[in-house]
mmCIF file of N, CA and C and ligand atoms in Angstrom:
data_model
loop_
_atom_site.group_PDB
_atom_site.id
_atom_site.type_symbol
_atom_site.label_atom_id
_atom_site.label_comp_id
_atom_site.label_asym_id
_atom_site.label_seq_id
_atom_site.Cartn_x
_atom_site.Cartn_y
_atom_site.Cartn_z
ATOM 1 N N MET A 10 -5.092 -12.626 -9.199
ATOM 2 C CA MET A 10 -4.312 -12.511 -7.971
ATOM 3 C C MET A 10 -2.987 -11.805 -8.251
ATOM 4 N N ILE A 11 -2.557 -10.994 -7.299
ATOM 5 C CA ILE A 11 -1.286 -10.286 -7.422
ATOM 6 C C ILE A 11 -0.388 -10.705 -6.262
ATOM 7 N N GLN A 12 0.846 -11.039 -6.599
ATOM 8 C CA GLN A 12 1.804 -11.380 -5.556
ATOM 9 C C GLN A 12 2.913 -10.351 -5.545
ATOM 10 N N GLY A 13 3.373 -10.022 -4.341
ATOM 11 C CA GLY A 13 4.461 -9.067 -4.207
ATOM 12 C C GLY A 13 5.528 -9.623 -3.294
ATOM 13 N N SER A 14 6.736 -9.136 -3.487
ATOM 14 C CA SER A 14 7.854 -9.586 -2.668
ATOM 15 C C SER A 14 8.855 -8.454 -2.508
ATOM 16 N N CYS A 15 9.437 -8.363 -1.313
ATOM 17 C CA CYS A 15 10.539 -7.419 -1.130
ATOM 18 C C CYS A 15 11.730 -7.890 -1.955
ATOM 19 N N HIS A 16 12.785 -7.099 -2.016
ATOM 20 C CA HIS A 16 13.887 -7.447 -2.910
ATOM 21 C C HIS A 16 14.580 -8.736 -2.523
ATOM 22 N N CYS A 17 14.753 -8.973 -1.220
ATOM 23 C CA CYS A 17 15.475 -10.183 -0.785
ATOM 24 C C CYS A 17 14.553 -11.392 -0.672
ATOM 25 N N GLY A 18 13.233 -11.178 -0.743
ATOM 26 C CA GLY A 18 12.282 -12.289 -0.744
ATOM 27 C C GLY A 18 11.783 -12.710 0.628
ATOM 28 N N ALA A 19 12.226 -12.045 1.683
ATOM 29 C CA ALA A 19 11.830 -12.447 3.042
ATOM 30 C C ALA A 19 10.385 -12.069 3.362
ATOM 31 N N VAL A 20 9.886 -10.984 2.760
ATOM 32 C CA VAL A 20 8.528 -10.512 3.008
ATOM 33 C C VAL A 20 7.725 -10.610 1.718
ATOM 34 N N THR A 21 6.578 -11.266 1.796
ATOM 35 C CA THR A 21 5.743 -11.421 0.604
ATOM 36 C C THR A 21 4.294 -11.092 0.935
ATOM 37 N N TYR A 22 3.511 -10.811 -0.099
ATOM 38 C CA TYR A 22 2.069 -10.636 0.084
ATOM 39 C C TYR A 22 1.321 -11.237 -1.090
ATOM 40 N N ARG A 23 0.026 -11.437 -0.846
ATOM 41 C CA ARG A 23 -0.884 -11.942 -1.865
ATOM 42 C C ARG A 23 -2.130 -11.078 -1.842
ATOM 43 N N PHE A 24 -2.509 -10.553 -2.987
ATOM 44 C CA PHE A 24 -3.736 -9.761 -3.114
ATOM 45 C C PHE A 24 -4.689 -10.561 -3.984
ATOM 46 N N GLU A 25 -5.821 -10.937 -3.417
ATOM 47 C CA GLU A 25 -6.799 -11.736 -4.166
ATOM 48 C C GLU A 25 -7.531 -10.841 -5.156
ATOM 49 N N GLY A 26 -7.644 -11.291 -6.396
ATOM 50 C CA GLY A 26 -8.363 -10.513 -7.393
ATOM 51 C C GLY A 26 -7.530 -9.371 -7.927
ATOM 52 N N GLN A 27 -8.235 -8.366 -8.441
ATOM 53 C CA GLN A 27 -7.579 -7.218 -9.053
ATOM 54 C C GLN A 27 -8.054 -5.946 -8.348
ATOM 55 N N PRO A 28 -7.146 -5.100 -7.858
ATOM 56 C CA PRO A 28 -7.584 -3.871 -7.193
ATOM 57 C C PRO A 28 -8.245 -2.893 -8.168
ATOM 58 N N ASP A 29 -9.218 -2.117 -7.675
ATOM 59 C CA ASP A 29 -9.890 -1.106 -8.500
ATOM 60 C C ASP A 29 -8.923 -0.001 -8.898
ATOM 61 N N GLY A 30 -8.010 0.291 -7.997
ATOM 62 C CA GLY A 30 -7.063 1.362 -8.266
ATOM 63 C C GLY A 30 -5.838 1.214 -7.388
ATOM 64 N N ALA A 31 -4.808 2.004 -7.734
ATOM 65 C CA ALA A 31 -3.582 2.060 -6.937
ATOM 66 C C ALA A 31 -3.485 3.475 -6.390
ATOM 67 N N THR A 32 -3.407 3.599 -5.086
ATOM 68 C CA THR A 32 -3.419 4.928 -4.491
ATOM 69 C C THR A 32 -2.021 5.509 -4.353
ATOM 70 N N ALA A 33 -1.858 6.687 -4.952
ATOM 71 C CA ALA A 33 -0.650 7.480 -4.766
ATOM 72 C C ALA A 33 -1.016 8.599 -3.802
ATOM 73 N N CYS A 34 -0.356 8.641 -2.670
ATOM 74 C CA CYS A 34 -0.689 9.606 -1.621
ATOM 75 C C CYS A 34 0.499 10.536 -1.405
ATOM 76 N N ASN A 35 0.184 11.813 -1.129
ATOM 77 C CA ASN A 35 1.259 12.791 -0.965
ATOM 78 C C ASN A 35 1.509 13.149 0.495
ATOM 79 N N CYS A 36 1.038 12.311 1.424
ATOM 80 C CA CYS A 36 1.263 12.624 2.841
ATOM 81 C C CYS A 36 2.754 12.566 3.148
ATOM 82 N N THR A 37 3.115 13.019 4.337
ATOM 83 C CA THR A 37 4.535 13.147 4.678
ATOM 84 C C THR A 37 5.269 11.807 4.666
ATOM 85 N N VAL A 38 4.551 10.710 4.909
ATOM 86 C CA VAL A 38 5.184 9.386 4.887
ATOM 87 C C VAL A 38 5.209 8.821 3.470
ATOM 88 N N CYS A 39 4.029 8.746 2.836
ATOM 89 C CA CYS A 39 3.931 8.082 1.526
ATOM 90 C C CYS A 39 4.791 8.733 0.463
ATOM 91 N N ARG A 40 4.887 10.040 0.499
ATOM 92 C CA ARG A 40 5.671 10.690 -0.557
ATOM 93 C C ARG A 40 7.153 10.374 -0.396
ATOM 94 N N ARG A 41 7.579 10.104 0.820
ATOM 95 C CA ARG A 41 8.981 9.708 1.023
ATOM 96 C C ARG A 41 9.218 8.269 0.585
ATOM 97 N N TYR A 42 8.260 7.398 0.880
ATOM 98 C CA TYR A 42 8.404 5.992 0.486
ATOM 99 C C TYR A 42 8.238 5.794 -1.021
ATOM 100 N N GLY A 43 7.436 6.633 -1.652
ATOM 101 C CA GLY A 43 7.177 6.468 -3.082
ATOM 102 C C GLY A 43 6.334 5.243 -3.391
ATOM 103 N N VAL A 44 5.414 4.929 -2.491
ATOM 104 C CA VAL A 44 4.628 3.695 -2.599
ATOM 105 C C VAL A 44 3.346 3.901 -3.405
ATOM 106 N N LEU A 45 2.781 2.795 -3.902
ATOM 107 C CA LEU A 45 1.469 2.776 -4.549
ATOM 108 C C LEU A 45 0.649 1.695 -3.849
ATOM 109 N N TRP A 46 -0.446 2.105 -3.204
ATOM 110 C CA TRP A 46 -1.178 1.204 -2.315
ATOM 111 C C TRP A 46 -2.387 0.547 -2.972
ATOM 112 N N ALA A 47 -2.622 -0.718 -2.627
ATOM 113 C CA ALA A 47 -3.866 -1.423 -2.950
ATOM 114 C C ALA A 47 -4.453 -1.902 -1.625
ATOM 115 N N TYR A 48 -5.725 -1.572 -1.377
ATOM 116 C CA TYR A 48 -6.345 -1.764 -0.065
ATOM 117 C C TYR A 48 -7.267 -2.975 -0.007
ATOM 118 N N ASP A 49 -7.307 -3.580 1.151
ATOM 119 C CA ASP A 49 -8.356 -4.536 1.487
ATOM 120 C C ASP A 49 -8.312 -4.751 3.004
ATOM 121 N N TYR A 50 -8.695 -5.966 3.434
ATOM 122 C CA TYR A 50 -8.666 -6.280 4.857
ATOM 123 C C TYR A 50 -7.758 -7.467 5.087
ATOM 124 N N GLU A 51 -7.051 -7.424 6.199
ATOM 125 C CA GLU A 51 -6.083 -8.477 6.504
ATOM 126 C C GLU A 51 -6.789 -9.811 6.683
ATOM 127 N N GLY A 52 -6.273 -10.830 6.016
ATOM 128 C CA GLY A 52 -6.849 -12.161 6.115
ATOM 129 C C GLY A 52 -8.038 -12.371 5.196
ATOM 130 N N GLU A 53 -8.471 -11.326 4.490
ATOM 131 C CA GLU A 53 -9.544 -11.444 3.502
ATOM 132 C C GLU A 53 -8.914 -11.317 2.116
ATOM 133 N N GLY A 54 -8.939 -10.105 1.551
ATOM 134 C CA GLY A 54 -8.347 -9.931 0.232
ATOM 135 C C GLY A 54 -6.827 -9.893 0.245
ATOM 136 N N ILE A 55 -6.250 -9.638 1.415
ATOM 137 C CA ILE A 55 -4.789 -9.502 1.494
ATOM 138 C C ILE A 55 -4.220 -10.429 2.560
ATOM 139 N N HIS A 56 -3.173 -11.164 2.165
ATOM 140 C CA HIS A 56 -2.435 -12.015 3.104
ATOM 141 C C HIS A 56 -0.959 -11.623 3.016
ATOM 142 N N VAL A 57 -0.335 -11.431 4.170
ATOM 143 C CA VAL A 57 1.086 -11.076 4.197
ATOM 144 C C VAL A 57 1.852 -12.141 4.963
ATOM 145 N N SER A 58 3.118 -12.307 4.622
ATOM 146 C CA SER A 58 3.937 -13.250 5.374
ATOM 147 C C SER A 58 5.384 -12.779 5.403
ATOM 148 N N GLY A 59 6.106 -13.249 6.394
ATOM 149 C CA GLY A 59 7.497 -12.860 6.569
ATOM 150 C C GLY A 59 7.646 -11.883 7.721
ATOM 151 N N LYS A 60 8.815 -11.916 8.317
ATOM 152 C CA LYS A 60 9.071 -11.058 9.478
ATOM 153 C C LYS A 60 9.355 -9.634 9.015
ATOM 154 N N THR A 61 8.648 -8.688 9.605
ATOM 155 C CA THR A 61 8.826 -7.284 9.233
ATOM 156 C C THR A 61 9.226 -6.462 10.451
ATOM 157 N N GLN A 62 9.645 -5.252 10.156
ATOM 158 C CA GLN A 62 9.832 -4.238 11.178
ATOM 159 C C GLN A 62 8.823 -3.146 10.859
ATOM 160 N N ALA A 63 8.305 -2.460 11.875
ATOM 161 C CA ALA A 63 7.256 -1.476 11.625
ATOM 162 C C ALA A 63 7.676 -0.079 12.072
ATOM 163 N N TYR A 64 7.281 0.882 11.260
ATOM 164 C CA TYR A 64 7.356 2.285 11.667
ATOM 165 C C TYR A 64 5.954 2.668 12.091
ATOM 166 N N VAL A 65 5.781 2.910 13.374
ATOM 167 C CA VAL A 65 4.464 3.213 13.908
ATOM 168 C C VAL A 65 4.259 4.718 13.870
ATOM 169 N N ARG A 66 3.205 5.114 13.152
ATOM 170 C CA ARG A 66 2.897 6.535 13.045
ATOM 171 C C ARG A 66 1.649 6.816 13.858
ATOM 172 N N GLY A 67 1.797 7.509 14.963
ATOM 173 C CA GLY A 67 0.656 7.851 15.802
ATOM 174 C C GLY A 67 -0.009 6.617 16.361
ATOM 175 N N THR A 68 -1.326 6.682 16.516
ATOM 176 C CA THR A 68 -2.067 5.582 17.133
ATOM 177 C C THR A 68 -2.818 4.741 16.111
ATOM 178 N N ALA A 69 -2.862 5.193 14.866
ATOM 179 C CA ALA A 69 -3.766 4.555 13.913
ATOM 180 C C ALA A 69 -3.090 3.608 12.927
ATOM 181 N N ILE A 70 -1.836 3.860 12.590
ATOM 182 C CA ILE A 70 -1.279 3.163 11.427
ATOM 183 C C ILE A 70 0.175 2.781 11.661
ATOM 184 N N GLU A 71 0.564 1.653 11.075
ATOM 185 C CA GLU A 71 1.970 1.246 11.120
ATOM 186 C C GLU A 71 2.413 0.798 9.731
ATOM 187 N N PHE A 72 3.612 1.219 9.351
ATOM 188 C CA PHE A 72 4.178 0.896 8.041
ATOM 189 C C PHE A 72 5.212 -0.209 8.224
ATOM 190 N N HIS A 73 5.028 -1.302 7.487
ATOM 191 C CA HIS A 73 5.899 -2.466 7.667
ATOM 192 C C HIS A 73 6.886 -2.598 6.520
ATOM 193 N N PHE A 74 8.139 -2.825 6.894
ATOM 194 C CA PHE A 74 9.176 -2.984 5.879
ATOM 195 C C PHE A 74 10.056 -4.177 6.217
ATOM 196 N N CYS A 75 10.780 -4.651 5.225
ATOM 197 C CA CYS A 75 11.677 -5.787 5.423
ATOM 198 C C CYS A 75 12.910 -5.319 6.193
ATOM 199 N N PRO A 76 13.228 -5.967 7.317
ATOM 200 C CA PRO A 76 14.395 -5.549 8.092
ATOM 201 C C PRO A 76 15.708 -5.839 7.389
ATOM 202 N N SER A 77 15.675 -6.689 6.380
ATOM 203 C CA SER A 77 16.910 -7.034 5.678
ATOM 204 C C SER A 77 17.173 -6.116 4.488
ATOM 205 N N CYS A 78 16.186 -5.961 3.587
ATOM 206 C CA CYS A 78 16.438 -5.170 2.375
ATOM 207 C C CYS A 78 15.746 -3.805 2.391
ATOM 208 N N GLY A 79 14.870 -3.556 3.355
ATOM 209 C CA GLY A 79 14.315 -2.219 3.541
ATOM 210 C C GLY A 79 13.077 -1.882 2.738
ATOM 211 N N CYS A 80 12.594 -2.772 1.879
ATOM 212 C CA CYS A 80 11.417 -2.465 1.061
ATOM 213 C C CYS A 80 10.169 -2.303 1.942
ATOM 214 N N VAL A 81 9.390 -1.255 1.672
ATOM 215 C CA VAL A 81 8.122 -1.057 2.366
ATOM 216 C C VAL A 81 7.079 -1.959 1.707
ATOM 217 N N ALA A 82 6.538 -2.894 2.471
ATOM 218 C CA ALA A 82 5.651 -3.913 1.894
ATOM 219 C C ALA A 82 4.182 -3.608 2.105
ATOM 220 N N PHE A 83 3.811 -3.095 3.277
ATOM 221 C CA PHE A 83 2.393 -2.843 3.557
ATOM 222 C C PHE A 83 2.235 -1.923 4.765
ATOM 223 N N TRP A 84 1.050 -1.325 4.859
ATOM 224 C CA TRP A 84 0.681 -0.686 6.127
ATOM 225 C C TRP A 84 -0.537 -1.421 6.663
ATOM 226 N N ARG A 85 -0.703 -1.365 7.958
ATOM 227 C CA ARG A 85 -1.898 -1.958 8.560
ATOM 228 C C ARG A 85 -2.397 -1.061 9.676
ATOM 229 N N ALA A 86 -3.731 -1.080 9.839
ATOM 230 C CA ALA A 86 -4.348 -0.302 10.910
ATOM 231 C C ALA A 86 -3.979 -0.925 12.252
ATOM 232 N N ARG A 87 -3.758 -0.104 13.249
ATOM 233 C CA ARG A 87 -3.387 -0.621 14.563
ATOM 234 C C ARG A 87 -4.595 -1.181 15.300
ATOM 235 N N LYS A 88 -5.781 -0.707 14.939
ATOM 236 C CA LYS A 88 -7.007 -1.181 15.588
ATOM 237 C C LYS A 88 -7.959 -1.772 14.565
ATOM 238 N N LEU A 89 -8.813 -2.676 15.051
ATOM 239 C CA LEU A 89 -9.851 -3.226 14.189
ATOM 240 C C LEU A 89 -10.934 -2.177 13.991
ATOM 241 N N ASN A 90 -11.641 -2.246 12.847
ATOM 242 C CA ASN A 90 -12.754 -1.317 12.640
ATOM 243 C C ASN A 90 -14.003 -1.829 13.369
ATOM 244 N N ASP A 91 -15.109 -1.139 13.208
ATOM 245 C CA ASP A 91 -16.333 -1.486 13.938
ATOM 246 C C ASP A 91 -16.842 -2.879 13.587
ATOM 247 N N ALA A 92 -16.499 -3.345 12.389
ATOM 248 C CA ALA A 92 -16.926 -4.682 11.958
ATOM 249 C C ALA A 92 -15.937 -5.765 12.398
ATOM 250 N N GLY A 93 -14.896 -5.372 13.158
ATOM 251 C CA GLY A 93 -13.919 -6.344 13.638
ATOM 252 C C GLY A 93 -12.881 -6.728 12.596
ATOM 253 N N LYS A 94 -12.766 -5.889 11.553
ATOM 254 C CA LYS A 94 -11.808 -6.179 10.484
ATOM 255 C C LYS A 94 -10.638 -5.197 10.550
ATOM 256 N N ARG A 95 -9.473 -5.666 10.054
ATOM 257 C CA ARG A 95 -8.309 -4.798 10.076
ATOM 258 C C ARG A 95 -7.958 -4.333 8.667
ATOM 259 N N ARG A 96 -7.936 -3.013 8.495
ATOM 260 C CA ARG A 96 -7.589 -2.420 7.217
ATOM 261 C C ARG A 96 -6.106 -2.624 6.950
ATOM 262 N N ILE A 97 -5.800 -2.951 5.716
ATOM 263 C CA ILE A 97 -4.402 -3.153 5.339
ATOM 264 C C ILE A 97 -4.257 -2.778 3.865
ATOM 265 N N ALA A 98 -3.084 -2.338 3.482
ATOM 266 C CA ALA A 98 -2.811 -2.030 2.079
ATOM 267 C C ALA A 98 -1.401 -2.474 1.746
ATOM 268 N N VAL A 99 -1.245 -3.036 0.549
ATOM 269 C CA VAL A 99 0.076 -3.498 0.121
ATOM 270 C C VAL A 99 0.646 -2.555 -0.929
ATOM 271 N N ASN A 100 1.962 -2.536 -1.004
ATOM 272 C CA ASN A 100 2.672 -1.680 -1.938
ATOM 273 C C ASN A 100 2.806 -2.388 -3.284
ATOM 274 N N LEU A 101 2.091 -1.864 -4.286
ATOM 275 C CA LEU A 101 2.100 -2.510 -5.601
ATOM 276 C C LEU A 101 3.443 -2.417 -6.305
ATOM 277 N N ARG A 102 4.339 -1.596 -5.819
ATOM 278 C CA ARG A 102 5.676 -1.525 -6.419
ATOM 279 C C ARG A 102 6.488 -2.798 -6.159
ATOM 280 N N LEU A 103 5.997 -3.639 -5.270
ATOM 281 C CA LEU A 103 6.685 -4.897 -4.988
ATOM 282 C C LEU A 103 6.172 -6.040 -5.870
ATOM 283 N N ALA A 104 5.210 -5.735 -6.742
ATOM 284 C CA ALA A 104 4.690 -6.744 -7.670
ATOM 285 C C ALA A 104 5.480 -6.694 -8.976
ATOM 286 N N GLU A 105 5.278 -7.714 -9.813
ATOM 287 C CA GLU A 105 5.920 -7.692 -11.135
ATOM 288 C C GLU A 105 5.254 -6.599 -11.969
ATOM 289 N N PRO A 106 6.047 -5.756 -12.639
ATOM 290 C CA PRO A 106 5.499 -4.588 -13.341
ATOM 291 C C PRO A 106 4.378 -4.897 -14.329
ATOM 292 N N ASP A 107 4.509 -5.955 -15.111
ATOM 293 C CA ASP A 107 3.499 -6.208 -16.145
ATOM 294 C C ASP A 107 2.163 -6.662 -15.541
ATOM 295 N N VAL A 108 2.190 -7.178 -14.337
ATOM 296 C CA VAL A 108 0.961 -7.647 -13.696
ATOM 297 C C VAL A 108 0.094 -6.471 -13.220
ATOM 298 N N VAL A 109 0.734 -5.379 -12.846
ATOM 299 C CA VAL A 109 -0.003 -4.248 -12.266
ATOM 300 C C VAL A 109 -0.036 -3.019 -13.180
ATOM 301 N N ALA A 110 0.561 -3.113 -14.343
ATOM 302 C CA ALA A 110 0.760 -1.941 -15.205
ATOM 303 C C ALA A 110 -0.530 -1.198 -15.549
ATOM 304 N N ASP A 111 -1.638 -1.911 -15.733
ATOM 305 C CA ASP A 111 -2.870 -1.270 -16.208
ATOM 306 C C ASP A 111 -3.812 -0.818 -15.100
ATOM 307 N N ILE A 112 -3.402 -0.934 -13.863
ATOM 308 C CA ILE A 112 -4.258 -0.492 -12.749
ATOM 309 C C ILE A 112 -4.234 1.037 -12.687
ATOM 310 N N PRO A 113 -5.419 1.687 -12.704
ATOM 311 C CA PRO A 113 -5.440 3.151 -12.683
ATOM 312 C C PRO A 113 -4.966 3.735 -11.348
ATOM 313 N N ILE A 114 -4.306 4.873 -11.448
ATOM 314 C CA ILE A 114 -3.830 5.572 -10.251
ATOM 315 C C ILE A 114 -4.957 6.404 -9.652
ATOM 316 N N ASP A 115 -5.151 6.247 -8.348
ATOM 317 C CA ASP A 115 -6.046 7.119 -7.583
ATOM 318 C C ASP A 115 -5.181 8.053 -6.751
ATOM 319 N N HIS A 116 -5.406 9.342 -6.930
ATOM 320 C CA HIS A 116 -4.630 10.319 -6.173
ATOM 321 C C HIS A 116 -5.354 10.638 -4.875
ATOM 322 N N PHE A 117 -4.634 10.487 -3.772
ATOM 323 C CA PHE A 117 -5.212 10.846 -2.481
ATOM 324 C C PHE A 117 -4.384 11.980 -1.882
ATOM 325 N N ASP A 118 -5.059 13.086 -1.599
ATOM 326 C CA ASP A 118 -4.377 14.216 -0.979
ATOM 327 C C ASP A 118 -4.336 13.993 0.537
ATOM 328 N N GLY A 119 -3.289 13.313 0.976
ATOM 329 C CA GLY A 119 -3.135 13.030 2.401
ATOM 330 C C GLY A 119 -2.378 14.123 3.131
ATOM 331 N N LEU A 120 -2.006 15.151 2.402
ATOM 332 C CA LEU A 120 -1.213 16.224 3.000
ATOM 333 C C LEU A 120 -2.088 17.378 3.470
ATOM 334 N N ASP A 121 -2.953 17.891 2.584
ATOM 335 C CA ASP A 121 -3.731 19.086 2.908
ATOM 336 C C ASP A 121 -5.209 18.810 3.171
ATOM 337 N N LYS A 122 -5.881 18.205 2.184
ATOM 338 C CA LYS A 122 -7.345 18.130 2.262
ATOM 339 C C LYS A 122 -7.865 16.799 2.791
ATOM 340 N N TRP A 123 -7.030 15.769 2.802
ATOM 341 C CA TRP A 123 -7.449 14.423 3.227
ATOM 342 C C TRP A 123 -8.645 13.951 2.415
ATOM 343 N N GLU A 124 -8.524 14.014 1.103
ATOM 344 C CA GLU A 124 -9.611 13.562 0.238
ATOM 345 C C GLU A 124 -9.055 13.061 -1.085
ATOM 346 N N ASP A 125 -9.893 12.270 -1.778
ATOM 347 C CA ASP A 125 -9.513 11.772 -3.094
ATOM 348 C C ASP A 125 -9.570 12.898 -4.112
ATOM 349 N N LEU A 126 -8.638 12.876 -5.045
ATOM 350 C CA LEU A 126 -8.640 13.821 -6.148
ATOM 351 C C LEU A 126 -9.067 13.051 -7.395
ATOM 352 N N PRO A 127 -9.509 13.762 -8.437
ATOM 353 C CA PRO A 127 -9.955 13.060 -9.649
ATOM 354 C C PRO A 127 -8.822 12.269 -10.311
ATOM 355 N N ARG A 128 -9.201 11.182 -10.977
ATOM 356 C CA ARG A 128 -8.228 10.417 -11.752
ATOM 357 C C ARG A 128 -7.770 11.238 -12.949
ATOM 358 N N ASP A 129 -6.531 10.998 -13.370
ATOM 359 C CA ASP A 129 -6.013 11.757 -14.520
ATOM 360 C C ASP A 129 -5.637 10.848 -15.687
ATOM 361 N N GLY A 130 -6.060 9.577 -15.619
ATOM 362 C CA GLY A 130 -5.827 8.677 -16.738
ATOM 363 C C GLY A 130 -4.524 7.901 -16.662
ATOM 364 N N ARG A 131 -3.670 8.241 -15.704
ATOM 365 C CA ARG A 131 -2.410 7.502 -15.588
ATOM 366 C C ARG A 131 -2.631 6.178 -14.861
ATOM 367 N N CYS A 132 -1.790 5.211 -15.204
ATOM 368 C CA CYS A 132 -1.832 3.889 -14.593
ATOM 369 C C CYS A 132 -0.489 3.600 -13.916
ATOM 370 N N VAL A 133 -0.455 2.478 -13.196
ATOM 371 C CA VAL A 133 0.777 2.115 -12.489
ATOM 372 C C VAL A 133 1.958 2.067 -13.440
ATOM 373 N N GLY A 134 1.718 1.562 -14.658
ATOM 374 C CA GLY A 134 2.785 1.467 -15.634
ATOM 375 C C GLY A 134 3.432 2.811 -15.952
ATOM 376 N N ASP A 135 2.667 3.893 -15.800
ATOM 377 C CA ASP A 135 3.201 5.234 -16.066
ATOM 378 C C ASP A 135 4.106 5.726 -14.951
ATOM 379 N N TYR A 136 4.090 5.034 -13.834
ATOM 380 C CA TYR A 136 4.843 5.489 -12.665
ATOM 381 C C TYR A 136 6.196 4.811 -12.507
ATOM 382 N N TRP A 137 6.482 3.820 -13.324
ATOM 383 C CA TRP A 137 7.723 3.083 -13.107
ATOM 384 C C TRP A 137 8.951 3.909 -13.410
ATOM 385 N N PHE A 138 8.831 4.837 -14.363
ATOM 386 C CA PHE A 138 10.024 5.608 -14.756
ATOM 387 C C PHE A 138 9.796 7.092 -14.570
HETATM 388 ZN ZN1 ZN B 225 13.706 -8.170 2.038
#
């Protein structure tokens, strides 16, 4: 299990198990936030708590951050999928570094091609500095 918290502690999350990868995306939002995402479904693999403020992007997605300290904690889909589940992803940068250090980075080209790019062997630990 992985736990994450914003800097002031008001917003927290819990990720059950270990994510297959951490997604680094270069879209216009993610590259500004500098986030690393781990995906699952709300109320299943991922549980979030604490009052957040959201930046709503279009009709599909909203980015939630702590209104007090500003840390981006998670994004969630605005609509349920066909199975009635809500997609959500948490920002692994809010976890303790040693807990997530060995998770491989998945590169997602969210800017041009909207597709996954091959892994290059780097892990979350390589992204801290
Ligand atoms: Zn906070």
